[in-house]
Amino acid sequence: MPDVDSTKESKEYCLDIPARNTPFFLKGSNSLDWGMQNRLARVFNPASGKTVMLAIDHGYFQGPTSGLERIDVRIVPLLPFADALMLTRGILRTTIPASFGKGIVIRASGGPSILKELSNEQIAVDPEDAVRLNVAAMAVQVFIGGEFETQSVHNMTRLVDLGNRYGIPVLGVTAVGKDMTRDARYFRLACRICAELGAHFVKTYYIEEGFETVTASCPVPIVMAGGKKLPEIEALEMAYKAIQEGAAGVDMGRNIFQSDAPAAMIQAVRKVVHERFKPKEAFEFYQSLKSDKK
Ligand code: R5P
């Protein structure tokens, strides 16, 4: 039992120092509860306010994607360079060391494979299991304009309600169907709907014209989706422009794990996102790491 200290003469109340009231570092996240903010701080680096998420969840609808055939061999060595990892609970439990201390963004929607209508998803993780896995966020695909638009939006709102109950943020992922135009008007619509209906952050694609209007009109942080594999310099340029135009980070998959040198590529992306390297500088950094085989 501790000693009762009421007889101690002096106490350090620091009466001349006002209590701190520091706003939370992420856009639109100031009124969230402590647990929610703490989880977001496991996804976004509080020092830079940005994130480099590594997306490896592709198998949930397309099986063993090129570069992800052996996650234990090809992806686990990249973990020290990721701020957060986006993946399914199956890969998390089977393949990712539990000593991984950064953010886990769990794929929480699914259902159809590439052989079927992709927008016909349902919630694929019970938030209680997400709590058990100590995840930092739950990701759900939202198909605005898709055949099962309403169902996918309701997947998201249901997860937001459960996430709010347990203190787990929800990432709304804007999915673009084959026939939809990828322009600023579409992404403004899709991202804003996700945020209005409660997503705590949103993942969307970069577009050359008007991306800054997409980030400006979305009241929560936006992370840029990687998309199909590009030459490394082009992927670094895309990440650079997205950050300059208001993205709070990137969530890249194929442009990292399908690179000739994935470890060098993710480190180069970090330079762009956290240290504002220009694309050319970051590409030179990539080449030097690649030639050193780091
Ligand atoms: C995209 O919406 C899915 O979540 C993917 O499985 C993945 O995150 C895409 O990553 P990337 O397009 O960068 O390969």
PDB file of C-alpha atoms and ligand atoms in Angstrom:
ATOM      1  CA  MET A   1       0.000   0.000   0.000  1.00  0.00           C
ATOM      2  CA  PRO A   2       1.458   3.421  -0.906  1.00  0.00           C
ATOM      3  CA  ASP A   3       2.206   5.940   1.846  1.00  0.00           C
ATOM      4  CA  VAL A   4      -0.436   8.587   2.335  1.00  0.00           C
ATOM      5  CA  ASP A   5       1.318  11.755   1.126  1.00  0.00           C
ATOM      6  CA  SER A   6      -1.064  14.379   2.447  1.00  0.00           C
ATOM      7  CA  THR A   7       1.553  15.507   4.954  1.00  0.00           C
ATOM      8  CA  LYS A   8       4.066  16.397   2.195  1.00  0.00           C
ATOM      9  CA  GLU A   9       4.634  20.143   2.279  1.00  0.00           C
ATOM     10  CA  SER A  10       5.158  21.175  -1.324  1.00  0.00           C
ATOM     11  CA  LYS A  11       3.195  20.003  -4.366  1.00  0.00           C
ATOM     12  CA  GLU A  12       3.993  20.871  -7.938  1.00  0.00           C
ATOM     13  CA  TYR A  13       0.761  22.237  -9.305  1.00  0.00           C
ATOM     14  CA  CYS A  14       2.624  24.391 -11.860  1.00  0.00           C
ATOM     15  CA  LEU A  15       0.046  27.126 -11.399  1.00  0.00           C
ATOM     16  CA  ASP A  16       1.769  29.351 -13.946  1.00  0.00           C
ATOM     17  CA  ILE A  17       1.454  26.751 -16.751  1.00  0.00           C
ATOM     18  CA  PRO A  18      -1.964  26.622 -18.423  1.00  0.00           C
ATOM     19  CA  ALA A  19      -3.319  23.151 -19.216  1.00  0.00           C
ATOM     20  CA  ARG A  20      -2.622  22.172 -22.797  1.00  0.00           C
ATOM     21  CA  ASN A  21      -5.486  21.979 -25.233  1.00  0.00           C
ATOM     22  CA  THR A  22      -3.732  20.767 -28.374  1.00  0.00           C
ATOM     23  CA  PRO A  23      -5.900  20.054 -31.396  1.00  0.00           C
ATOM     24  CA  PHE A  24      -5.566  16.590 -32.936  1.00  0.00           C
ATOM     25  CA  PHE A  25      -3.307  16.700 -35.980  1.00  0.00           C
ATOM     26  CA  LEU A  26      -5.688  15.261 -38.584  1.00  0.00           C
ATOM     27  CA  LYS A  27      -8.279  17.193 -40.533  1.00  0.00           C
ATOM     28  CA  GLY A  28     -11.850  16.662 -39.361  1.00  0.00           C
ATOM     29  CA  SER A  29     -10.779  14.408 -36.500  1.00  0.00           C
ATOM     30  CA  ASN A  30     -10.694  16.801 -33.579  1.00  0.00           C
ATOM     31  CA  SER A  31     -13.970  15.787 -32.003  1.00  0.00           C
ATOM     32  CA  LEU A  32     -13.268  12.046 -32.105  1.00  0.00           C
ATOM     33  CA  ASP A  33     -12.866  10.111 -28.868  1.00  0.00           C
ATOM     34  CA  TRP A  34      -9.410   9.269 -27.494  1.00  0.00           C
ATOM     35  CA  GLY A  35      -9.386   5.659 -28.670  1.00  0.00           C
ATOM     36  CA  MET A  36     -10.364   6.669 -32.176  1.00  0.00           C
ATOM     37  CA  GLN A  37      -7.653   9.349 -32.305  1.00  0.00           C
ATOM     38  CA  ASN A  38      -5.107   6.940 -30.838  1.00  0.00           C
ATOM     39  CA  ARG A  39      -5.891   4.431 -33.581  1.00  0.00           C
ATOM     40  CA  LEU A  40      -5.650   7.114 -36.286  1.00  0.00           C
ATOM     41  CA  ALA A  41      -2.238   8.036 -34.856  1.00  0.00           C
ATOM     42  CA  ARG A  42      -1.193   4.429 -35.541  1.00  0.00           C
ATOM     43  CA  VAL A  43      -2.071   4.908 -39.215  1.00  0.00           C
ATOM     44  CA  PHE A  44      -0.851   8.501 -39.729  1.00  0.00           C
ATOM     45  CA  ASN A  45       2.566   9.561 -38.497  1.00  0.00           C
ATOM     46  CA  PRO A  46       1.916  12.370 -35.974  1.00  0.00           C
ATOM     47  CA  ALA A  47       5.244  14.034 -36.861  1.00  0.00           C
ATOM     48  CA  SER A  48       4.448  14.556 -40.556  1.00  0.00           C
ATOM     49  CA  GLY A  49       0.663  14.150 -40.369  1.00  0.00           C
ATOM     50  CA  LYS A  50       0.941  11.728 -43.294  1.00  0.00           C
ATOM     51  CA  THR A  51       0.940   7.992 -43.943  1.00  0.00           C
ATOM     52  CA  VAL A  52       2.499   5.441 -46.237  1.00  0.00           C
ATOM     53  CA  MET A  53       0.080   2.533 -46.118  1.00  0.00           C
ATOM     54  CA  LEU A  54       1.044  -0.692 -47.835  1.00  0.00           C
ATOM     55  CA  ALA A  55      -2.019  -2.310 -49.474  1.00  0.00           C
ATOM     56  CA  ILE A  56      -1.828  -6.091 -49.755  1.00  0.00           C
ATOM     57  CA  ASP A  57      -5.529  -6.965 -49.534  1.00  0.00           C
ATOM     58  CA  HIS A  58      -5.957  -7.808 -53.245  1.00  0.00           C
ATOM     59  CA  GLY A  59      -6.443 -11.512 -52.564  1.00  0.00           C
ATOM     60  CA  TYR A  60      -9.873 -10.869 -51.021  1.00  0.00           C
ATOM     61  CA  PHE A  61     -11.398 -10.781 -54.490  1.00  0.00           C
ATOM     62  CA  GLN A  62      -8.651 -11.843 -56.922  1.00  0.00           C
ATOM     63  CA  GLY A  63      -6.669 -14.561 -55.174  1.00  0.00           C
ATOM     64  CA  PRO A  64      -2.870 -14.711 -55.323  1.00  0.00           C
ATOM     65  CA  THR A  65      -2.049 -11.490 -57.189  1.00  0.00           C
ATOM     66  CA  SER A  66       1.403 -11.122 -58.830  1.00  0.00           C
ATOM     67  CA  GLY A  67       3.809 -10.083 -56.109  1.00  0.00           C
ATOM     68  CA  LEU A  68       1.585 -11.424 -53.314  1.00  0.00           C
ATOM     69  CA  GLU A  69       1.962 -15.157 -54.002  1.00  0.00           C
ATOM     70  CA  ARG A  70       4.180 -15.505 -50.917  1.00  0.00           C
ATOM     71  CA  ILE A  71       3.487 -12.689 -48.489  1.00  0.00           C
ATOM     72  CA  ASP A  72       5.823 -14.254 -45.915  1.00  0.00           C
ATOM     73  CA  VAL A  73       8.723 -14.073 -48.363  1.00  0.00           C
ATOM     74  CA  ARG A  74       8.055 -10.885 -50.339  1.00  0.00           C
ATOM     75  CA  ILE A  75       6.033  -8.617 -48.040  1.00  0.00           C
ATOM     76  CA  VAL A  76       7.131  -9.279 -44.469  1.00  0.00           C
ATOM     77  CA  PRO A  77      10.597  -7.756 -45.188  1.00  0.00           C
ATOM     78  CA  LEU A  78       8.829  -4.513 -46.241  1.00  0.00           C
ATOM     79  CA  LEU A  79       6.952  -4.092 -42.948  1.00  0.00           C
ATOM     80  CA  PRO A  80       9.567  -1.862 -41.268  1.00  0.00           C
ATOM     81  CA  PHE A  81       8.988   0.727 -44.009  1.00  0.00           C
ATOM     82  CA  ALA A  82       5.177   0.897 -43.815  1.00  0.00           C
ATOM     83  CA  ASP A  83       3.268   3.203 -41.460  1.00  0.00           C
ATOM     84  CA  ALA A  84       0.249   0.940 -41.773  1.00  0.00           C
ATOM     85  CA  LEU A  85      -0.720  -2.282 -43.469  1.00  0.00           C
ATOM     86  CA  MET A  86      -4.014  -2.820 -45.301  1.00  0.00           C
ATOM     87  CA  LEU A  87      -4.905  -6.500 -45.494  1.00  0.00           C
ATOM     88  CA  THR A  88      -7.400  -9.255 -44.767  1.00  0.00           C
ATOM     89  CA  ARG A  89      -7.718 -10.950 -41.399  1.00  0.00           C
ATOM     90  CA  GLY A  90      -6.732 -14.251 -43.010  1.00  0.00           C
ATOM     91  CA  ILE A  91      -3.323 -12.949 -44.049  1.00  0.00           C
ATOM     92  CA  LEU A  92      -2.946 -11.061 -40.779  1.00  0.00           C
ATOM     93  CA  ARG A  93      -3.492 -14.139 -38.629  1.00  0.00           C
ATOM     94  CA  THR A  94      -1.525 -16.567 -40.779  1.00  0.00           C
ATOM     95  CA  THR A  95       1.406 -14.528 -41.996  1.00  0.00           C
ATOM     96  CA  ILE A  96       2.064 -11.223 -40.236  1.00  0.00           C
ATOM     97  CA  PRO A  97       4.183 -11.359 -37.060  1.00  0.00           C
ATOM     98  CA  ALA A  98       2.191 -10.154 -34.045  1.00  0.00           C
ATOM     99  CA  SER A  99       5.207  -8.041 -33.125  1.00  0.00           C
ATOM    100  CA  PHE A 100       4.201  -5.646 -35.938  1.00  0.00           C
ATOM    101  CA  GLY A 101       3.495  -2.533 -33.893  1.00  0.00           C
ATOM    102  CA  LYS A 102       2.079  -0.114 -36.450  1.00  0.00           C
ATOM    103  CA  GLY A 103      -1.420   0.357 -37.825  1.00  0.00           C
ATOM    104  CA  ILE A 104      -3.448  -2.532 -39.160  1.00  0.00           C
ATOM    105  CA  VAL A 105      -6.248  -1.497 -41.521  1.00  0.00           C
ATOM    106  CA  ILE A 106      -8.391  -4.550 -41.878  1.00  0.00           C
ATOM    107  CA  ARG A 107     -10.326  -5.285 -45.078  1.00  0.00           C
ATOM    108  CA  ALA A 108     -13.858  -5.415 -43.694  1.00  0.00           C
ATOM    109  CA  SER A 109     -15.999  -5.836 -46.830  1.00  0.00           C
ATOM    110  CA  GLY A 110     -16.051  -8.547 -49.470  1.00  0.00           C
ATOM    111  CA  GLY A 111     -18.053 -11.295 -51.075  1.00  0.00           C
ATOM    112  CA  PRO A 112     -17.826 -11.401 -54.860  1.00  0.00           C
ATOM    113  CA  SER A 113     -14.723 -12.583 -56.672  1.00  0.00           C
ATOM    114  CA  ILE A 114     -13.452 -11.194 -59.968  1.00  0.00           C
ATOM    115  CA  LEU A 115     -15.779 -13.739 -61.613  1.00  0.00           C
ATOM    116  CA  LYS A 116     -18.880 -11.862 -60.395  1.00  0.00           C
ATOM    117  CA  GLU A 117     -20.341  -8.362 -59.962  1.00  0.00           C
ATOM    118  CA  LEU A 118     -17.806  -6.706 -57.657  1.00  0.00           C
ATOM    119  CA  SER A 119     -20.134  -4.138 -56.140  1.00  0.00           C
ATOM    120  CA  ASN A 120     -22.244  -6.877 -54.525  1.00  0.00           C
ATOM    121  CA  GLU A 121     -20.189  -6.814 -51.307  1.00  0.00           C
ATOM    122  CA  GLN A 122     -21.259  -7.289 -47.718  1.00  0.00           C
ATOM    123  CA  ILE A 123     -19.584  -6.655 -44.388  1.00  0.00           C
ATOM    124  CA  ALA A 124     -16.924  -9.347 -44.038  1.00  0.00           C
ATOM    125  CA  VAL A 125     -15.586  -8.818 -40.510  1.00  0.00           C
ATOM    126  CA  ASP A 126     -17.397  -8.593 -37.187  1.00  0.00           C
ATOM    127  CA  PRO A 127     -16.028  -5.470 -35.443  1.00  0.00           C
ATOM    128  CA  GLU A 128     -15.636  -7.630 -32.318  1.00  0.00           C
ATOM    129  CA  ASP A 129     -13.053  -9.642 -34.248  1.00  0.00           C
ATOM    130  CA  ALA A 130     -11.443  -6.368 -35.336  1.00  0.00           C
ATOM    131  CA  VAL A 131     -11.138  -5.447 -31.641  1.00  0.00           C
ATOM    132  CA  ARG A 132      -9.662  -8.893 -30.923  1.00  0.00           C
ATOM    133  CA  LEU A 133      -7.082  -8.238 -33.641  1.00  0.00           C
ATOM    134  CA  ASN A 134      -6.351  -4.795 -32.171  1.00  0.00           C
ATOM    135  CA  VAL A 135      -6.758  -3.146 -35.573  1.00  0.00           C
ATOM    136  CA  ALA A 136      -6.325   0.578 -36.146  1.00  0.00           C
ATOM    137  CA  ALA A 137      -9.108   0.896 -38.744  1.00  0.00           C
ATOM    138  CA  MET A 138     -11.639  -1.032 -40.830  1.00  0.00           C
ATOM    139  CA  ALA A 139     -11.722  -0.555 -44.630  1.00  0.00           C
ATOM    140  CA  VAL A 140     -14.897  -0.860 -46.664  1.00  0.00           C
ATOM    141  CA  GLN A 141     -15.395  -0.550 -50.419  1.00  0.00           C
ATOM    142  CA  VAL A 142     -18.034   1.984 -51.525  1.00  0.00           C
ATOM    143  CA  PHE A 143     -19.342   1.675 -55.081  1.00  0.00           C
ATOM    144  CA  ILE A 144     -20.925   5.051 -55.895  1.00  0.00           C
ATOM    145  CA  GLY A 145     -22.782   4.673 -59.188  1.00  0.00           C
ATOM    146  CA  GLY A 146     -22.287   0.895 -59.080  1.00  0.00           C
ATOM    147  CA  GLU A 147     -25.004  -1.714 -59.381  1.00  0.00           C
ATOM    148  CA  PHE A 148     -25.074  -2.333 -55.613  1.00  0.00           C
ATOM    149  CA  GLU A 149     -24.382   1.280 -54.618  1.00  0.00           C
ATOM    150  CA  THR A 150     -26.906   1.451 -51.758  1.00  0.00           C
ATOM    151  CA  GLN A 151     -25.846  -1.906 -50.307  1.00  0.00           C
ATOM    152  CA  SER A 152     -22.191  -0.853 -50.286  1.00  0.00           C
ATOM    153  CA  VAL A 153     -23.037   2.510 -48.696  1.00  0.00           C
ATOM    154  CA  HIS A 154     -25.026   0.691 -46.025  1.00  0.00           C
ATOM    155  CA  ASN A 155     -22.069  -1.626 -45.398  1.00  0.00           C
ATOM    156  CA  MET A 156     -20.082   1.498 -44.664  1.00  0.00           C
ATOM    157  CA  THR A 157     -22.684   3.193 -42.453  1.00  0.00           C
ATOM    158  CA  ARG A 158     -23.175  -0.025 -40.447  1.00  0.00           C
ATOM    159  CA  LEU A 159     -19.408  -0.292 -39.915  1.00  0.00           C
ATOM    160  CA  VAL A 160     -19.266   3.401 -38.951  1.00  0.00           C
ATOM    161  CA  ASP A 161     -21.952   2.812 -36.297  1.00  0.00           C
ATOM    162  CA  LEU A 162     -20.086  -0.217 -34.938  1.00  0.00           C
ATOM    163  CA  GLY A 163     -16.723   1.530 -35.271  1.00  0.00           C
ATOM    164  CA  ASN A 164     -18.045   4.488 -33.270  1.00  0.00           C
ATOM    165  CA  ARG A 165     -19.224   2.060 -30.589  1.00  0.00           C
ATOM    166  CA  TYR A 166     -15.814   0.378 -30.282  1.00  0.00           C
ATOM    167  CA  GLY A 167     -13.575   3.331 -31.137  1.00  0.00           C
ATOM    168  CA  ILE A 168     -12.376   1.971 -34.485  1.00  0.00           C
ATOM    169  CA  PRO A 169     -12.109   4.403 -37.426  1.00  0.00           C
ATOM    170  CA  VAL A 170     -13.544   3.426 -40.806  1.00  0.00           C
ATOM    171  CA  LEU A 171     -11.756   3.938 -44.115  1.00  0.00           C
ATOM    172  CA  GLY A 172     -14.190   4.415 -47.010  1.00  0.00           C
ATOM    173  CA  VAL A 173     -12.581   3.140 -50.217  1.00  0.00           C
ATOM    174  CA  THR A 174     -14.055   4.623 -53.391  1.00  0.00           C
ATOM    175  CA  ALA A 175     -14.301   1.857 -55.981  1.00  0.00           C
ATOM    176  CA  VAL A 176     -14.664   2.830 -59.605  1.00  0.00           C
ATOM    177  CA  GLY A 177     -16.550   0.508 -61.933  1.00  0.00           C
ATOM    178  CA  LYS A 178     -15.197  -0.227 -65.422  1.00  0.00           C
ATOM    179  CA  ASP A 179     -17.725   2.027 -67.140  1.00  0.00           C
ATOM    180  CA  MET A 180     -17.357   5.057 -64.887  1.00  0.00           C
ATOM    181  CA  THR A 181     -15.492   8.217 -65.759  1.00  0.00           C
ATOM    182  CA  ARG A 182     -12.588   8.828 -63.425  1.00  0.00           C
ATOM    183  CA  ASP A 183     -12.820  12.606 -63.134  1.00  0.00           C
ATOM    184  CA  ALA A 184     -12.883  15.229 -60.392  1.00  0.00           C
ATOM    185  CA  ARG A 185     -16.657  15.463 -60.479  1.00  0.00           C
ATOM    186  CA  TYR A 186     -17.027  11.731 -59.795  1.00  0.00           C
ATOM    187  CA  PHE A 187     -14.390  11.604 -57.042  1.00  0.00           C
ATOM    188  CA  ARG A 188     -15.757  14.740 -55.334  1.00  0.00           C
ATOM    189  CA  LEU A 189     -19.134  13.012 -55.245  1.00  0.00           C
ATOM    190  CA  ALA A 190     -17.829   9.663 -54.011  1.00  0.00           C
ATOM    191  CA  CYS A 191     -15.438  11.026 -51.358  1.00  0.00           C
ATOM    192  CA  ARG A 192     -17.932  13.525 -50.027  1.00  0.00           C
ATOM    193  CA  ILE A 193     -20.637  10.866 -49.703  1.00  0.00           C
ATOM    194  CA  CYS A 194     -18.233   8.655 -47.712  1.00  0.00           C
ATOM    195  CA  ALA A 195     -17.334  11.526 -45.361  1.00  0.00           C
ATOM    196  CA  GLU A 196     -20.915  12.803 -44.990  1.00  0.00           C
ATOM    197  CA  LEU A 197     -22.065   9.326 -44.006  1.00  0.00           C
ATOM    198  CA  GLY A 198     -19.383   8.968 -41.364  1.00  0.00           C
ATOM    199  CA  ALA A 199     -16.135   7.568 -42.835  1.00  0.00           C
ATOM    200  CA  HIS A 200     -13.226   8.782 -40.717  1.00  0.00           C
ATOM    201  CA  PHE A 201     -10.861   8.828 -43.710  1.00  0.00           C
ATOM    202  CA  VAL A 202     -11.208   8.071 -47.403  1.00  0.00           C
ATOM    203  CA  LYS A 203      -9.105   6.300 -50.006  1.00  0.00           C
ATOM    204  CA  THR A 204      -9.427   7.477 -53.587  1.00  0.00           C
ATOM    205  CA  TYR A 205      -7.569   7.657 -56.898  1.00  0.00           C
ATOM    206  CA  TYR A 206      -5.384  10.507 -58.087  1.00  0.00           C
ATOM    207  CA  ILE A 207      -6.537  12.404 -61.153  1.00  0.00           C
ATOM    208  CA  GLU A 208      -4.525  14.941 -63.139  1.00  0.00           C
ATOM    209  CA  GLU A 209      -7.291  17.557 -63.363  1.00  0.00           C
ATOM    210  CA  GLY A 210      -8.874  18.889 -60.181  1.00  0.00           C
ATOM    211  CA  PHE A 211      -7.595  16.499 -57.501  1.00  0.00           C
ATOM    212  CA  GLU A 212      -7.197  19.486 -55.175  1.00  0.00           C
ATOM    213  CA  THR A 213     -10.976  20.068 -55.401  1.00  0.00           C
ATOM    214  CA  VAL A 214     -11.524  16.463 -54.287  1.00  0.00           C
ATOM    215  CA  THR A 215      -9.339  16.913 -51.193  1.00  0.00           C
ATOM    216  CA  ALA A 216     -10.702  20.409 -50.472  1.00  0.00           C
ATOM    217  CA  SER A 217     -14.341  19.312 -50.530  1.00  0.00           C
ATOM    218  CA  CYS A 218     -13.781  16.230 -48.352  1.00  0.00           C
ATOM    219  CA  PRO A 219     -13.815  17.150 -44.632  1.00  0.00           C
ATOM    220  CA  VAL A 220     -11.730  14.128 -43.556  1.00  0.00           C
ATOM    221  CA  PRO A 221      -8.224  13.020 -44.630  1.00  0.00           C
ATOM    222  CA  ILE A 222      -7.829  11.472 -48.070  1.00  0.00           C
ATOM    223  CA  VAL A 223      -5.206   8.835 -48.855  1.00  0.00           C
ATOM    224  CA  MET A 224      -4.290   8.288 -52.468  1.00  0.00           C
ATOM    225  CA  ALA A 225      -4.873   4.814 -53.930  1.00  0.00           C
ATOM    226  CA  GLY A 226      -2.012   3.400 -55.963  1.00  0.00           C
ATOM    227  CA  GLY A 227      -3.760   1.695 -58.874  1.00  0.00           C
ATOM    228  CA  LYS A 228      -2.186  -0.329 -61.635  1.00  0.00           C
ATOM    229  CA  LYS A 229       1.594  -0.669 -61.875  1.00  0.00           C
ATOM    230  CA  LEU A 230       3.361   2.326 -63.418  1.00  0.00           C
ATOM    231  CA  PRO A 231       7.057   2.920 -64.086  1.00  0.00           C
ATOM    232  CA  GLU A 232       8.610   3.892 -60.727  1.00  0.00           C
ATOM    233  CA  ILE A 233       9.267   7.525 -61.678  1.00  0.00           C
ATOM    234  CA  GLU A 234       5.627   7.973 -62.693  1.00  0.00           C
ATOM    235  CA  ALA A 235       4.334   6.414 -59.477  1.00  0.00           C
ATOM    236  CA  LEU A 236       6.573   8.761 -57.470  1.00  0.00           C
ATOM    237  CA  GLU A 237       5.325  11.744 -59.513  1.00  0.00           C
ATOM    238  CA  MET A 238       1.729  10.723 -58.841  1.00  0.00           C
ATOM    239  CA  ALA A 239       2.360  10.418 -55.093  1.00  0.00           C
ATOM    240  CA  TYR A 240       4.150  13.775 -55.056  1.00  0.00           C
ATOM    241  CA  LYS A 241       1.326  15.577 -56.842  1.00  0.00           C
ATOM    242  CA  ALA A 242      -1.307  13.973 -54.614  1.00  0.00           C
ATOM    243  CA  ILE A 243       0.488  15.182 -51.472  1.00  0.00           C
ATOM    244  CA  GLN A 244       1.002  18.666 -52.930  1.00  0.00           C
ATOM    245  CA  GLU A 245      -2.704  18.766 -53.760  1.00  0.00           C
ATOM    246  CA  GLY A 246      -3.906  17.904 -50.282  1.00  0.00           C
ATOM    247  CA  ALA A 247      -3.685  14.131 -49.754  1.00  0.00           C
ATOM    248  CA  ALA A 248      -2.772  13.026 -46.224  1.00  0.00           C
ATOM    249  CA  GLY A 249      -0.778  10.094 -47.548  1.00  0.00           C
ATOM    250  CA  VAL A 250      -0.870   7.145 -49.885  1.00  0.00           C
ATOM    251  CA  ASP A 251      -2.126   3.572 -49.751  1.00  0.00           C
ATOM    252  CA  MET A 252      -0.126   1.809 -52.443  1.00  0.00           C
ATOM    253  CA  GLY A 253       0.035  -1.843 -53.378  1.00  0.00           C
ATOM    254  CA  ARG A 254       1.088  -2.922 -56.873  1.00  0.00           C
ATOM    255  CA  ASN A 255       3.291   0.126 -57.414  1.00  0.00           C
ATOM    256  CA  ILE A 256       5.333  -1.097 -54.465  1.00  0.00           C
ATOM    257  CA  PHE A 257       5.203  -4.885 -54.403  1.00  0.00           C
ATOM    258  CA  GLN A 258       5.340  -5.279 -58.219  1.00  0.00           C
ATOM    259  CA  SER A 259       8.338  -2.938 -58.462  1.00  0.00           C
ATOM    260  CA  ASP A 260      11.703  -4.433 -59.487  1.00  0.00           C
ATOM    261  CA  ALA A 261      12.931  -3.406 -56.041  1.00  0.00           C
ATOM    262  CA  PRO A 262       9.967  -3.222 -53.602  1.00  0.00           C
ATOM    263  CA  ALA A 263      12.024  -2.275 -50.530  1.00  0.00           C
ATOM    264  CA  ALA A 264      13.745   0.542 -52.424  1.00  0.00           C
ATOM    265  CA  MET A 265      10.413   1.722 -53.835  1.00  0.00           C
ATOM    266  CA  ILE A 266       8.572   1.933 -50.526  1.00  0.00           C
ATOM    267  CA  GLN A 267      11.498   3.848 -49.025  1.00  0.00           C
ATOM    268  CA  ALA A 268      11.430   6.273 -51.969  1.00  0.00           C
ATOM    269  CA  VAL A 269       7.669   6.761 -51.503  1.00  0.00           C
ATOM    270  CA  ARG A 270       8.337   7.569 -47.831  1.00  0.00           C
ATOM    271  CA  LYS A 271      10.756  10.300 -48.896  1.00  0.00           C
ATOM    272  CA  VAL A 272       8.037  11.891 -51.054  1.00  0.00           C
ATOM    273  CA  VAL A 273       5.293  11.583 -48.444  1.00  0.00           C
ATOM    274  CA  HIS A 274       7.137  12.405 -45.221  1.00  0.00           C
ATOM    275  CA  GLU A 275      10.086  14.492 -46.398  1.00  0.00           C
ATOM    276  CA  ARG A 276       8.583  16.200 -49.446  1.00  0.00           C
ATOM    277  CA  PHE A 277      11.307  14.922 -51.780  1.00  0.00           C
ATOM    278  CA  LYS A 278      10.709  15.944 -55.405  1.00  0.00           C
ATOM    279  CA  PRO A 279       9.945  12.955 -57.702  1.00  0.00           C
ATOM    280  CA  LYS A 280      13.361  13.137 -59.410  1.00  0.00           C
ATOM    281  CA  GLU A 281      15.216  13.166 -56.078  1.00  0.00           C
ATOM    282  CA  ALA A 282      13.114  10.277 -54.807  1.00  0.00           C
ATOM    283  CA  PHE A 283      13.718   8.312 -58.001  1.00  0.00           C
ATOM    284  CA  GLU A 284      17.488   8.794 -57.650  1.00  0.00           C
ATOM    285  CA  PHE A 285      17.172   7.594 -54.067  1.00  0.00           C
ATOM    286  CA  TYR A 286      15.234   4.547 -55.332  1.00  0.00           C
ATOM    287  CA  GLN A 287      17.937   3.774 -57.907  1.00  0.00           C
ATOM    288  CA  SER A 288      20.726   4.077 -55.375  1.00  0.00           C
ATOM    289  CA  LEU A 289      18.963   1.725 -52.941  1.00  0.00           C
ATOM    290  CA  LYS A 290      18.182  -0.646 -55.807  1.00  0.00           C
ATOM    291  CA  SER A 291      21.787  -0.825 -56.899  1.00  0.00           C
ATOM    292  CA  ASP A 292      22.840  -1.388 -53.266  1.00  0.00           C
ATOM    293  CA  LYS A 293      20.093  -4.075 -53.075  1.00  0.00           C
ATOM    294  CA  LYS A 294      18.528  -2.444 -49.952  1.00  0.00           C
TER     295      LYS A 294
HETATM  296  C1  R5P B   1      -8.614  -1.295 -53.767  1.00  0.00           C
HETATM  297  O1  R5P B   1      -9.580  -0.685 -53.725  1.00  0.00           O
HETATM  298  C2  R5P B   1      -8.397  -2.552 -53.046  1.00  0.00           C
HETATM  299  O2  R5P B   1      -8.489  -2.366 -51.692  1.00  0.00           O
HETATM  300  C3  R5P B   1      -7.143  -3.213 -53.466  1.00  0.00           C
HETATM  301  O3  R5P B   1      -7.147  -4.545 -53.206  1.00  0.00           O
HETATM  302  C4  R5P B   1      -5.853  -2.551 -53.098  1.00  0.00           C
HETATM  303  O4  R5P B   1      -5.893  -1.813 -51.933  1.00  0.00           O
HETATM  304  C5  R5P B   1      -5.407  -1.751 -54.254  1.00  0.00           C
HETATM  305  O5  R5P B   1      -4.087  -1.346 -54.151  1.00  0.00           O
HETATM  306  P1  R5P B   1      -3.278  -0.914 -55.449  1.00  0.00           P
HETATM  307  O6  R5P B   1      -4.284  -0.402 -56.447  1.00  0.00           O
HETATM  308  O7  R5P B   1      -2.362   0.166 -54.996  1.00  0.00           O
HETATM  309  O8  R5P B   1      -2.552  -2.113 -55.963  1.00  0.00           O
END
